[in-house]
CSV table of C-alpha atoms in Angstrom, one decimal:
chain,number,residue,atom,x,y,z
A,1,UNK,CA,11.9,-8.2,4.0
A,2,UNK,CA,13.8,-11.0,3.1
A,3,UNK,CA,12.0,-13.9,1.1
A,4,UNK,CA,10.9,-17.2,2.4
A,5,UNK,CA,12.9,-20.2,1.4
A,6,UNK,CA,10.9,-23.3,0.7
A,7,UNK,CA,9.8,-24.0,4.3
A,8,UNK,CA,8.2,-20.4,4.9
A,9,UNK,CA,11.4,-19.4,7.5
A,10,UNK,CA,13.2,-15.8,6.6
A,11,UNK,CA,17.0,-16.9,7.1
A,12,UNK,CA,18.2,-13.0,8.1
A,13,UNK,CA,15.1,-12.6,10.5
A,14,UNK,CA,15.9,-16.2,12.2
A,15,UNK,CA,19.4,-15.4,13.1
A,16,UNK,CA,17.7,-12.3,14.5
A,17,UNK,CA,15.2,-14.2,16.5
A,18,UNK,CA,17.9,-16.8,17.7
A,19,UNK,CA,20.0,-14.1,19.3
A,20,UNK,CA,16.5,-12.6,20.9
A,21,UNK,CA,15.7,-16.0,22.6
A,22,UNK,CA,19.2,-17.4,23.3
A,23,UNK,CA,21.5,-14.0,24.0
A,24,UNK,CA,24.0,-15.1,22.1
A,25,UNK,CA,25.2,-16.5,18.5
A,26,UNK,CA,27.7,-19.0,18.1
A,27,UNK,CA,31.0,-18.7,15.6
A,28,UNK,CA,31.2,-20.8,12.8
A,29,UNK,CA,34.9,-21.9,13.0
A,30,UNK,CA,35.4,-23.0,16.6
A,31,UNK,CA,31.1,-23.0,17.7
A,32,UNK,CA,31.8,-20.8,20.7
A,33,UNK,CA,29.2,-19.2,22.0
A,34,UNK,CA,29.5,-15.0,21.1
A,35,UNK,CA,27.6,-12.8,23.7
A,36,UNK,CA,26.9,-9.0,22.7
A,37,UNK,CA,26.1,-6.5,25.3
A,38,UNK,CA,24.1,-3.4,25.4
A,39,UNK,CA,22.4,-3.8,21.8
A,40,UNK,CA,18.8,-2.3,21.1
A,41,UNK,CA,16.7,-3.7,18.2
A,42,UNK,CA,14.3,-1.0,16.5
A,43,UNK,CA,12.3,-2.6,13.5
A,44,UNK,CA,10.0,-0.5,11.3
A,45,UNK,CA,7.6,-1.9,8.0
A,46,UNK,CA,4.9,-1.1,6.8
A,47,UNK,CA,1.1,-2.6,5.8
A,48,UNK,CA,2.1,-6.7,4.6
A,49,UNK,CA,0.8,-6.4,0.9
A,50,UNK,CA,2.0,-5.8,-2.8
A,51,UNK,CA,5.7,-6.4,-2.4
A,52,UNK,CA,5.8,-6.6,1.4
A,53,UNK,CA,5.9,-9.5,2.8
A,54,UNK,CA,4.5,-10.8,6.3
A,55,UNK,CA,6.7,-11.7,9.2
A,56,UNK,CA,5.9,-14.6,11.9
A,57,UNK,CA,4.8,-14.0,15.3
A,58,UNK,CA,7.8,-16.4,16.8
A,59,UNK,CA,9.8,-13.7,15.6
A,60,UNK,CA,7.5,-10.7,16.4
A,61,UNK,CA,6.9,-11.6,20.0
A,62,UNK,CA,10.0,-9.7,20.5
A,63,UNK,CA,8.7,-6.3,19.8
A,64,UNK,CA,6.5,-3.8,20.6
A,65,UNK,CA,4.5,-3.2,18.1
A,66,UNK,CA,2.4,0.2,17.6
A,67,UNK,CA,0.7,1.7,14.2
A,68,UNK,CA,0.4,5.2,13.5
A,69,UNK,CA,-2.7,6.9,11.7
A,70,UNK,CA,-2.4,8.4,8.4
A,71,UNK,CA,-2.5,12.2,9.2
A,72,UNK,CA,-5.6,14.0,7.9
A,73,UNK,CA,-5.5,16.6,4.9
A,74,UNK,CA,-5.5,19.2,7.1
A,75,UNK,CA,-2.3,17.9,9.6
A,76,UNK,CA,-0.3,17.7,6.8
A,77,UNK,CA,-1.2,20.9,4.7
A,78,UNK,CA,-0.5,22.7,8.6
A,79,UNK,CA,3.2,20.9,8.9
A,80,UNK,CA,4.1,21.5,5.4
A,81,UNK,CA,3.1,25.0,4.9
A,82,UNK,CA,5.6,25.7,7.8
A,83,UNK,CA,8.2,24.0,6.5
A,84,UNK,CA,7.4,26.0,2.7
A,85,UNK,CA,7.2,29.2,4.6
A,86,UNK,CA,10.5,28.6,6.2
A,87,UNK,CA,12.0,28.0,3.2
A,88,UNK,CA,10.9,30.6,1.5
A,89,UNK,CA,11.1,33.2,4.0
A,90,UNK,CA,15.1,32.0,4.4
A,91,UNK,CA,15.8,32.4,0.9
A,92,UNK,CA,14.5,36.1,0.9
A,93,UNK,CA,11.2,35.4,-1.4
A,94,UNK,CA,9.1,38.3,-1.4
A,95,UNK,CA,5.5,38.8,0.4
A,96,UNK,CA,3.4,38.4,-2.6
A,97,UNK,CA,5.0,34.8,-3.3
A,98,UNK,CA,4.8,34.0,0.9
A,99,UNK,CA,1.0,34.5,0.7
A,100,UNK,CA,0.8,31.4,-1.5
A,101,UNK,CA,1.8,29.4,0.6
A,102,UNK,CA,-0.9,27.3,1.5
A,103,UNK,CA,-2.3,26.9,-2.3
A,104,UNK,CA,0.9,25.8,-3.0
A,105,UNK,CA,0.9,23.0,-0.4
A,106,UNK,CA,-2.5,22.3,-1.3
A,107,UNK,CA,-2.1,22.0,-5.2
A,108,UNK,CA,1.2,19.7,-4.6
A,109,UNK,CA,-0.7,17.3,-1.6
A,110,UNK,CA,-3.8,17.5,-4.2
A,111,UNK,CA,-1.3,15.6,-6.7
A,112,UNK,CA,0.2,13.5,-4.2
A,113,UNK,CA,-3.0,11.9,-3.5
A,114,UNK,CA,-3.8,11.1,-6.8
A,115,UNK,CA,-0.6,9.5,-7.6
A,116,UNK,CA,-1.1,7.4,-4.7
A,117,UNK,CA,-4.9,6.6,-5.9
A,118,UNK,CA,-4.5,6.4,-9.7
A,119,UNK,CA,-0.3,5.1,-9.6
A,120,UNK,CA,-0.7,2.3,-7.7
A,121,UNK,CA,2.2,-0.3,-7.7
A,122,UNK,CA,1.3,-3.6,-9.8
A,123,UNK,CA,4.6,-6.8,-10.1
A,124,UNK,CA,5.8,-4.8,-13.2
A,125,UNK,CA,5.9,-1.8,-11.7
A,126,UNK,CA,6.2,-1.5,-8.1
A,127,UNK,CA,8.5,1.3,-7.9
A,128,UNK,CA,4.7,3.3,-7.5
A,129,UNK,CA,4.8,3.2,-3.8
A,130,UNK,CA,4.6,6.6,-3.0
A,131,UNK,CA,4.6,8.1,0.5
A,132,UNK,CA,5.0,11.0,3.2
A,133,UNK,CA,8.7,10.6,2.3
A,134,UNK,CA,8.4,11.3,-1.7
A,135,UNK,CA,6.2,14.7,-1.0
A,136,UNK,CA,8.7,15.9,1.8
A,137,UNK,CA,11.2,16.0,-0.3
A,138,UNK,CA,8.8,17.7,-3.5
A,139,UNK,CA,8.1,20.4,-0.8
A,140,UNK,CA,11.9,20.9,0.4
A,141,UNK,CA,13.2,21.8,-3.8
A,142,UNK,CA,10.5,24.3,-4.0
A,143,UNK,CA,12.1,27.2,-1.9
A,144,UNK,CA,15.7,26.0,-3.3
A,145,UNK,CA,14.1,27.5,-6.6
A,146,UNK,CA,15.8,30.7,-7.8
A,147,UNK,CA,14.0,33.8,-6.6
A,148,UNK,CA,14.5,35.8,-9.6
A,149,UNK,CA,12.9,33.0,-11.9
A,150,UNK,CA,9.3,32.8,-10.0
């Protein structure tokens, strides 16, 4: 999000919001009004703390706004497992290496968890913001592995 100036406004998220109550936004050079047709706004952010910062409701009012759940343990270890077992299957693993499938997911979400509980972002380091994102891509590598080395 973009960072408040010294009167708590967001400058990028106000030009936003002036084209969401006016319809239009004016040119700088000759201050006619520009009109844009047929545009769709999609916003996504996640929980306001750490680094994230909150946005106003003058702005939000222009939204729907909806939150989804954190899947359970056993959601994710379900979708992931299929997507291993793809993989794995595709690049002509053998049996005995499909059958682990599950302890494998299990092991690596295991160890996503705790970097989220123990790695947890702090000003000098908030490049520790881990998500569904970081593990999806952990679990796509693994069948990329060479067969003959496993």
């Amino acid at each position: 999000m973009p960072v408040k100036d010294v009167y708590g406004s967001q400058p990028p998220l106000e030009l936003l919001r002036q084209y969401f109550d006016h319809k239009n936004w004016y040119d700088l050079k000759s201050t006619r009004a520009l009109y844009l047709h047929d545009l769709i706004f999609l916003g996504a952010m996640g929980l306001v703390g750490g680094s994230r910062q909150d946005v106003y409701p003058r702005f939000l009012r222009h939204f729907s706004i909806f939150s989804i759940n954190e899947f359970s343990q056993e959601s994710m270890a379900k979708i992931y497992s299929n997507v291993l077992l793809l993989g794995w299957k595709n690049n002509g693993f053998p049996s005995e290496i499909i059958m682990v499938v599950n302890q494998v997911v299990n092991a690596t979400l295991n160890i996503f968890k705790a970097a989220q509980e123990n790695l947890r972002p702090t000003p000098s380091k908030s490049h520790y913001i881990f998500n569904l994102r970081d593990f999806f891509r952990l679990i796509q590598v693994i069948p990329d592995l060479v067969n003959d080395s496993i």
